[in-house]
Short mmCIF file of C-alpha atoms in Angstrom, two decimals:
data_model
loop_
_atom_site.label_atom_id
_atom_site.label_comp_id
_atom_site.label_asym_id
_atom_site.label_seq_id
_atom_site.Cartn_x
_atom_site.Cartn_y
_atom_site.Cartn_z
CA MET A 1 -29.87 73.61 26.67
CA THR A 2 -27.82 75.93 28.86
CA ASP A 3 -24.27 76.74 27.45
CA THR A 4 -21.75 75.83 30.09
CA LEU A 5 -18.67 76.67 27.38
CA ASN A 6 -19.62 80.32 27.66
CA ARG A 7 -20.45 80.66 31.36
CA PRO A 8 -19.78 84.17 32.85
CA PRO A 9 -17.16 84.62 35.81
CA VAL A 10 -19.73 85.73 38.50
CA VAL A 11 -22.80 83.48 38.58
CA SER A 12 -26.22 84.48 40.88
CA ARG A 13 -27.54 80.69 40.79
CA ILE A 14 -25.69 77.53 42.24
CA SER A 15 -26.89 76.01 39.06
CA ASP A 16 -24.86 78.32 36.95
CA LEU A 17 -21.76 76.67 38.30
CA ILE A 18 -22.58 73.44 36.48
CA GLY A 19 -19.89 72.19 34.08
CA TYR A 20 -16.41 72.84 32.92
CA THR A 21 -15.32 69.71 35.19
CA PRO A 22 -11.63 68.85 34.81
CA LEU A 23 -9.69 66.00 33.18
CA PHE A 24 -7.35 64.23 35.29
CA GLU A 25 -4.82 61.68 34.18
CA LEU A 26 -4.78 58.53 36.26
CA ALA A 27 -2.80 56.05 34.27
CA GLY A 28 -0.83 55.30 30.98
CA ALA A 29 0.47 52.67 29.36
CA ASP A 30 4.11 52.01 27.89
CA ASN A 31 2.79 52.50 24.27
CA GLY A 32 1.73 55.88 25.24
CA ALA A 33 -2.02 55.18 25.66
CA ARG A 34 -3.62 57.30 28.53
CA LEU A 35 -6.50 57.20 30.73
CA LEU A 36 -8.22 60.24 31.69
CA LEU A 37 -10.97 60.82 34.33
CA LYS A 38 -13.86 63.31 33.66
CA LEU A 39 -14.36 64.72 37.23
CA GLU A 40 -17.90 65.31 37.64
CA MET A 41 -17.76 65.57 41.27
CA PHE A 42 -16.65 69.34 40.63
CA ASN A 43 -20.19 70.21 39.84
CA PRO A 44 -22.47 71.18 42.41
CA THR A 45 -23.96 68.47 44.66
CA GLY A 46 -20.81 66.62 43.77
CA SER A 47 -22.26 64.80 40.56
CA ALA A 48 -22.85 64.75 36.90
CA LYS A 49 -26.53 64.38 37.66
CA ILE A 50 -27.36 67.89 38.41
CA ARG A 51 -26.57 68.57 34.64
CA MET A 52 -29.84 66.53 33.77
CA ALA A 53 -31.63 67.48 36.76
CA ARG A 54 -31.60 71.16 35.49
CA GLN A 55 -32.28 70.30 31.80
CA MET A 56 -35.28 68.22 32.63
CA ILE A 57 -36.85 71.04 34.74
CA ASP A 58 -35.89 73.68 31.82
CA ASP A 59 -37.68 71.69 29.24
CA ALA A 60 -40.74 71.22 31.57
CA GLU A 61 -40.89 75.05 32.03
CA ALA A 62 -40.71 75.56 28.48
CA ARG A 63 -43.40 73.27 27.53
CA GLY A 64 -45.54 74.85 30.33
CA GLU A 65 -45.75 71.54 32.24
CA LEU A 66 -44.32 73.40 35.38
CA ARG A 67 -44.96 76.72 36.52
CA GLU A 68 -44.70 79.15 39.29
CA GLY A 69 -45.37 77.66 42.55
CA GLY A 70 -45.32 73.98 41.28
CA HIS A 71 -44.48 70.44 42.59
CA ILE A 72 -41.58 68.45 41.20
CA ILE A 73 -41.49 64.64 41.95
CA GLU A 74 -39.14 62.09 41.15
CA SER A 75 -37.66 58.50 42.14
CA THR A 76 -33.97 58.68 43.08
CA SER A 77 -31.23 56.93 44.60
CA GLY A 78 -29.57 60.22 45.59
CA ASN A 79 -27.69 62.36 43.13
CA THR A 80 -30.55 63.25 40.65
CA GLY A 81 -32.41 64.32 43.82
CA LEU A 82 -29.82 66.37 44.97
CA GLY A 83 -29.46 67.93 41.63
CA LEU A 84 -33.36 68.33 41.76
CA ALA A 85 -33.28 69.66 45.11
CA VAL A 86 -31.01 72.69 43.96
CA VAL A 87 -33.16 73.60 41.03
CA ALA A 88 -36.16 73.44 42.81
CA ALA A 89 -34.65 75.65 45.75
CA GLU A 90 -33.66 78.33 43.33
CA ARG A 91 -36.67 78.38 41.56
CA GLY A 92 -39.20 78.05 44.36
CA TYR A 93 -40.59 74.61 43.63
CA ARG A 94 -41.67 72.00 45.98
CA PHE A 95 -39.92 68.74 45.46
CA THR A 96 -40.63 65.50 46.72
CA ALA A 97 -38.16 62.68 46.17
CA VAL A 98 -39.33 59.00 46.45
CA VAL A 99 -36.36 57.15 47.77
CA ASP A 100 -35.13 54.09 49.76
CA ARG A 101 -32.68 53.38 52.22
CA HIS A 102 -30.17 51.73 49.47
CA ALA A 103 -29.14 55.35 48.61
CA ALA A 104 -26.34 56.85 50.58
CA ALA A 105 -27.39 58.45 53.92
CA ASP A 106 -25.64 61.81 53.06
CA LYS A 107 -27.45 62.12 49.98
CA LEU A 108 -30.59 61.75 51.66
CA ARG A 109 -29.54 64.16 54.54
CA GLY A 110 -28.36 66.61 51.77
CA MET A 111 -31.59 66.60 49.83
CA LYS A 112 -33.55 66.98 53.28
CA ALA A 113 -31.27 69.98 54.12
CA MET A 114 -32.34 71.95 50.86
CA GLY A 115 -36.10 71.64 51.76
CA THR A 116 -36.87 68.21 49.79
CA GLU A 117 -39.83 66.07 51.19
CA LEU A 118 -38.65 62.45 51.46
CA VAL A 119 -40.86 59.74 50.91
CA TYR A 120 -39.69 56.16 51.61
CA VAL A 121 -41.03 52.96 49.75
CA ASP A 122 -39.67 50.75 52.57
CA ALA A 123 -38.13 52.43 55.56
CA ASP A 124 -36.80 49.14 57.12
CA SER A 125 -34.86 47.79 54.59
CA ASP A 126 -31.62 48.77 52.72
CA GLU A 127 -32.41 46.71 49.62
CA LEU A 128 -32.75 48.57 45.87
CA HIS A 129 -36.59 49.47 45.26
CA THR A 130 -36.45 51.11 41.81
CA ALA A 131 -39.31 49.66 40.39
CA ALA A 132 -41.41 50.17 43.60
CA ARG A 133 -40.21 53.67 43.81
CA GLU A 134 -41.18 54.75 39.90
CA GLU A 135 -44.54 53.48 40.58
CA LEU A 136 -45.08 55.31 43.49
CA ALA A 137 -43.78 58.16 41.95
CA GLU A 138 -46.04 58.34 38.88
CA ASP A 139 -49.10 57.58 41.25
CA MET A 140 -48.23 60.56 43.37
CA ALA A 141 -48.02 63.03 40.15
CA ARG A 142 -50.78 61.49 38.30
CA GLY A 143 -53.67 63.77 37.51
CA LYS A 144 -52.49 66.69 39.78
CA ASP A 145 -51.98 70.10 38.32
CA ASN A 146 -48.54 71.89 38.14
CA THR A 147 -47.24 68.63 39.14
CA PHE A 148 -44.31 67.33 37.30
CA PHE A 149 -42.86 63.79 37.54
CA THR A 150 -39.73 64.33 35.80
CA GLU A 151 -39.07 60.32 35.10
CA GLN A 152 -35.49 60.40 34.64
CA HIS A 153 -35.39 56.89 33.34
CA ASN A 154 -37.46 58.03 30.11
CA ASN A 155 -37.11 61.51 29.88
CA PRO A 156 -35.27 62.62 26.73
CA SER A 157 -34.13 65.71 28.23
CA ASN A 158 -31.99 63.64 30.69
CA ALA A 159 -29.78 62.85 27.83
CA VAL A 160 -29.88 66.31 26.29
CA GLY A 161 -28.41 67.60 29.97
CA TYR A 162 -25.26 65.85 29.06
CA TYR A 163 -24.53 66.97 25.73
CA ASP A 164 -22.21 69.56 27.48
CA VAL A 165 -20.27 66.76 28.51
CA GLY A 166 -19.18 65.62 25.03
CA ARG A 167 -18.68 69.05 23.88
CA GLU A 168 -16.04 69.98 27.15
CA ILE A 169 -14.04 66.70 26.25
CA ALA A 170 -13.75 67.60 22.70
CA GLN A 171 -12.73 71.20 23.46
CA ALA A 172 -10.18 70.08 26.26
CA LEU A 173 -8.74 67.38 23.96
CA ASP A 174 -9.19 69.31 20.58
CA ASN A 175 -11.07 66.15 19.40
CA ARG A 176 -8.02 63.67 20.41
CA VAL A 177 -10.14 61.21 22.10
CA ASP A 178 -10.65 57.48 21.09
CA ILE A 179 -12.80 55.84 23.93
CA LEU A 180 -15.34 57.04 26.14
CA ILE A 181 -16.09 54.56 29.01
CA GLY A 182 -18.89 55.27 31.66
CA ALA A 183 -21.43 53.97 33.96
CA VAL A 184 -25.00 52.92 32.44
CA GLY A 185 -27.89 53.65 34.85
CA THR A 186 -30.78 55.70 33.15
CA GLY A 187 -28.08 55.70 30.00
CA GLY A 188 -28.60 59.46 30.21
CA GLY A 189 -24.95 60.20 30.91
CA LEU A 190 -23.01 58.18 28.70
CA CYS A 191 -25.30 58.22 25.68
CA GLY A 192 -25.73 61.77 26.03
CA SER A 193 -22.42 62.64 26.25
CA ALA A 194 -21.25 60.23 23.45
CA ARG A 195 -23.87 61.52 20.78
CA GLU A 196 -22.47 65.01 21.29
CA LEU A 197 -18.99 63.95 21.20
CA LYS A 198 -19.67 61.73 18.01
CA LYS A 199 -20.43 64.89 16.15
CA THR A 200 -16.63 65.72 16.23
CA VAL A 201 -15.31 62.47 16.91
CA PRO A 202 -17.01 60.15 14.66
CA GLY A 203 -14.62 57.20 14.99
CA LEU A 204 -15.26 57.35 19.01
CA THR A 205 -15.72 53.62 20.79
CA VAL A 206 -18.27 53.81 23.34
CA ILE A 207 -17.84 51.36 26.37
CA GLY A 208 -20.91 50.94 28.83
CA VAL A 209 -20.30 49.61 32.62
CA GLU A 210 -22.95 48.10 34.84
CA PRO A 211 -22.74 46.29 38.03
CA LYS A 212 -22.85 42.56 38.23
CA GLY A 213 -26.23 41.74 38.59
CA SER A 214 -27.80 44.52 36.63
CA ILE A 215 -29.57 43.58 33.61
CA ALA A 216 -28.98 46.36 30.79
CA PHE A 217 -26.24 44.00 29.20
CA GLY A 218 -27.79 40.47 30.05
CA PRO A 219 -28.56 38.34 33.00
CA PRO A 220 -27.90 36.63 35.34
CA ALA A 221 -29.54 39.29 37.71
CA HIS A 222 -28.88 39.43 41.45
CA ASP A 223 -28.69 42.09 44.15
CA TYR A 224 -25.77 44.78 44.00
CA TYR A 225 -24.47 47.35 46.38
CA GLN A 226 -23.38 49.93 43.81
CA SER A 227 -25.67 52.79 43.96
CA GLY A 228 -27.10 55.10 41.29
CA THR A 229 -26.44 52.64 38.52
CA GLY A 230 -27.41 49.74 36.53
CA THR A 231 -30.99 48.65 36.06
CA PRO A 232 -32.08 45.74 38.68
CA GLU A 233 -34.39 42.67 38.26
CA GLY A 234 -37.80 43.90 38.17
CA ALA A 235 -36.93 47.39 36.69
CA THR A 236 -37.35 48.43 33.29
CA ILE A 237 -34.37 49.31 31.09
CA GLY A 238 -34.65 52.96 30.47
CA LEU A 239 -35.55 54.50 26.92
CA LEU A 240 -32.07 56.53 26.88
CA VAL A 241 -29.75 53.39 27.19
CA ASP A 242 -29.22 53.52 23.36
CA TYR A 243 -27.63 50.21 22.36
CA ASP A 244 -26.90 51.62 18.91
CA LEU A 245 -24.32 54.13 20.11
CA ILE A 246 -22.82 51.71 23.06
CA ASP A 247 -20.12 49.63 21.35
CA GLU A 248 -19.50 47.14 24.16
CA GLY A 249 -21.13 46.56 27.58
CA ALA A 250 -19.14 45.28 30.63
CA LYS A 251 -19.99 44.18 33.99
CA VAL A 252 -18.22 45.03 37.30
CA GLY A 253 -18.86 43.24 40.57
CA ASP A 254 -19.28 45.44 43.73
CA VAL A 255 -15.91 43.77 45.41
CA GLN A 256 -13.94 45.01 42.62
CA ALA A 257 -15.61 48.44 42.05
CA PHE A 258 -15.28 49.44 45.74
CA ALA A 259 -11.76 48.09 46.04
CA THR A 260 -10.65 50.26 43.08
CA ALA A 261 -12.35 53.39 44.75
CA ARG A 262 -10.53 52.68 47.73
CA ALA A 263 -7.18 52.03 46.38
CA VAL A 264 -7.52 55.30 44.10
CA ALA A 265 -8.14 57.18 47.63
CA ARG A 266 -5.26 56.03 49.13
CA HIS A 267 -2.74 55.95 46.06
CA CYS A 268 -4.14 59.19 44.54
CA GLY A 269 -5.77 61.28 47.13
CA LEU A 270 -8.94 61.04 44.91
CA LEU A 271 -12.14 60.18 46.16
CA ILE A 272 -14.55 58.81 43.77
CA GLY A 273 -17.99 56.90 44.37
CA GLY A 274 -18.45 53.22 44.04
CA SER A 275 -19.86 52.83 40.65
CA ALA A 276 -17.26 55.19 39.47
CA GLY A 277 -14.84 52.55 40.88
CA GLY A 278 -16.42 50.18 38.76
CA VAL A 279 -15.83 52.39 35.61
CA VAL A 280 -11.79 52.92 36.78
CA HIS A 281 -11.49 49.04 37.16
CA GLU A 282 -12.77 48.26 33.81
CA ALA A 283 -10.69 51.16 32.24
CA LEU A 284 -7.52 50.10 33.99
CA ALA A 285 -8.06 46.54 33.01
CA ARG A 286 -8.16 47.65 29.34
CA LEU A 287 -5.81 50.46 29.24
CA PRO A 288 -2.53 48.15 28.40
CA HIS A 289 -4.31 46.41 25.56
CA LEU A 290 -5.32 49.82 23.57
CA ALA A 291 -3.76 51.09 20.65
CA PRO A 292 -0.58 53.07 20.77
CA ASP A 293 -1.11 56.79 21.88
CA SER A 294 -4.87 56.11 22.38
CA VAL A 295 -6.93 58.14 24.63
CA MET A 296 -9.45 56.91 26.92
CA VAL A 297 -11.75 59.12 28.80
CA ALA A 298 -14.04 57.76 31.92
CA PHE A 299 -17.07 59.43 32.99
CA ILE A 300 -16.58 59.71 36.53
CA ASN A 301 -20.28 60.22 37.87
CA ASP A 302 -19.39 61.45 41.41
CA GLY A 303 -16.97 61.76 44.40
CA GLY A 304 -16.80 59.72 47.41
CA GLU A 305 -17.53 62.03 49.83
CA LYS A 306 -20.95 60.68 50.35
CA TYR A 307 -20.01 57.22 50.76
CA MET A 308 -18.05 57.36 54.01
CA ASP A 309 -20.63 55.30 55.73
CA THR A 310 -20.55 52.77 53.20
CA VAL A 311 -17.94 52.01 50.38
CA PHE A 312 -15.04 53.66 52.67
CA ASN A 313 -16.40 51.96 55.97
CA ASP A 314 -14.75 48.86 56.87
CA ASP A 315 -17.52 47.68 59.10
CA TRP A 316 -20.19 48.17 56.52
CA MET A 317 -17.84 46.65 53.95
CA ASN A 318 -17.13 43.65 56.37
CA ALA A 319 -20.87 43.13 57.18
CA ARG A 320 -21.62 42.46 53.48
CA ASP A 321 -18.63 40.55 52.61
CA LEU A 322 -17.46 43.27 50.35
CA LEU A 323 -14.10 43.94 51.62
CA ASP A 324 -11.21 42.28 50.07
CA PRO A 325 -7.71 43.49 50.77
CA LEU A 326 -6.28 41.47 48.24
CA VAL A 327 -8.12 43.10 45.52
CA GLU A 328 -7.53 46.35 46.90
CA ALA A 329 -3.62 45.32 46.58
CA GLU A 330 -4.17 44.28 43.25
CA VAL A 331 -5.59 47.50 42.24
CA GLU A 332 -3.12 49.37 43.97
CA GLU A 333 -0.21 47.64 42.32
CA THR A 334 -1.54 48.56 38.82
CA LEU A 335 -1.89 52.14 39.63
CA ILE A 336 1.45 52.11 40.68
CA LYS A 337 2.65 50.37 37.62
CA LEU A 338 0.58 52.33 35.24
CA ARG A 339 1.31 55.62 36.83
CA ARG A 340 5.03 55.24 36.76
CA ASN A 341 4.74 55.72 32.48
#
């Protein structure tokens, strides 16, 4: 694991800029409880997932599964692929991303710009095809020399890549943190961060958030538009979703998640992704009910710049019945009230 807490002031690879992402105080309650956002969009590629992308490749190299001139293959909805694209470009690997059109277009464009080969499982649909993507990626890598399927949903290195998040939070807050809340997709981000943070904050409460329609915290299953998070029907819950570490699971609908991202942008000038909007929506709802002087840290996986064509596009939102000005107004009113404290 690369030690980002001791990063030199001048680096020679883009991946060496990973880490040291800031904490932003979004809101506070009357009793002194605070909501801080861990802004992972300050990583290269604008996402936390580059942390685990690098770790998966580091560990594959250490085991001899990936050597000079090798080929990386992954099924991705975008952010993991962007991270792997950076690492592949730096180290001279070929990278093939198995994708679908559910991914934000700018993520696909970014991967392609860095030399990634994109293979679509269904180029004519914008539905989520996680299971089909993973099956194809596994088939493409099977039996081929010096070819590594990173398999992010079941790769232990995924969670290890986020250990530094826990260490960074502990260091920045001198271990004074009570709650860690974050989205659950592969499970690596929230569970990896929590596992490390619990070493110095054993009483930490961990709350996982997934889209309504995802199945990690139970049915009912249905389609959803939040990208890069959750476990859709037909997909297997990843081995990295550690229910022993997660104290509580919550579900947030697309309308509420996207309304929150849009309200945060307008009120704070901060662009966050759609699934991050779901995390913030849940965190804001809980904040007034926390114990006095509690500190809740929300893991913000990525920024909103990649979602200009979707979450922040009124036409796209209206076409899918996702735009709800009343919900946005409610979130903005909550922000105004809680940011005055």
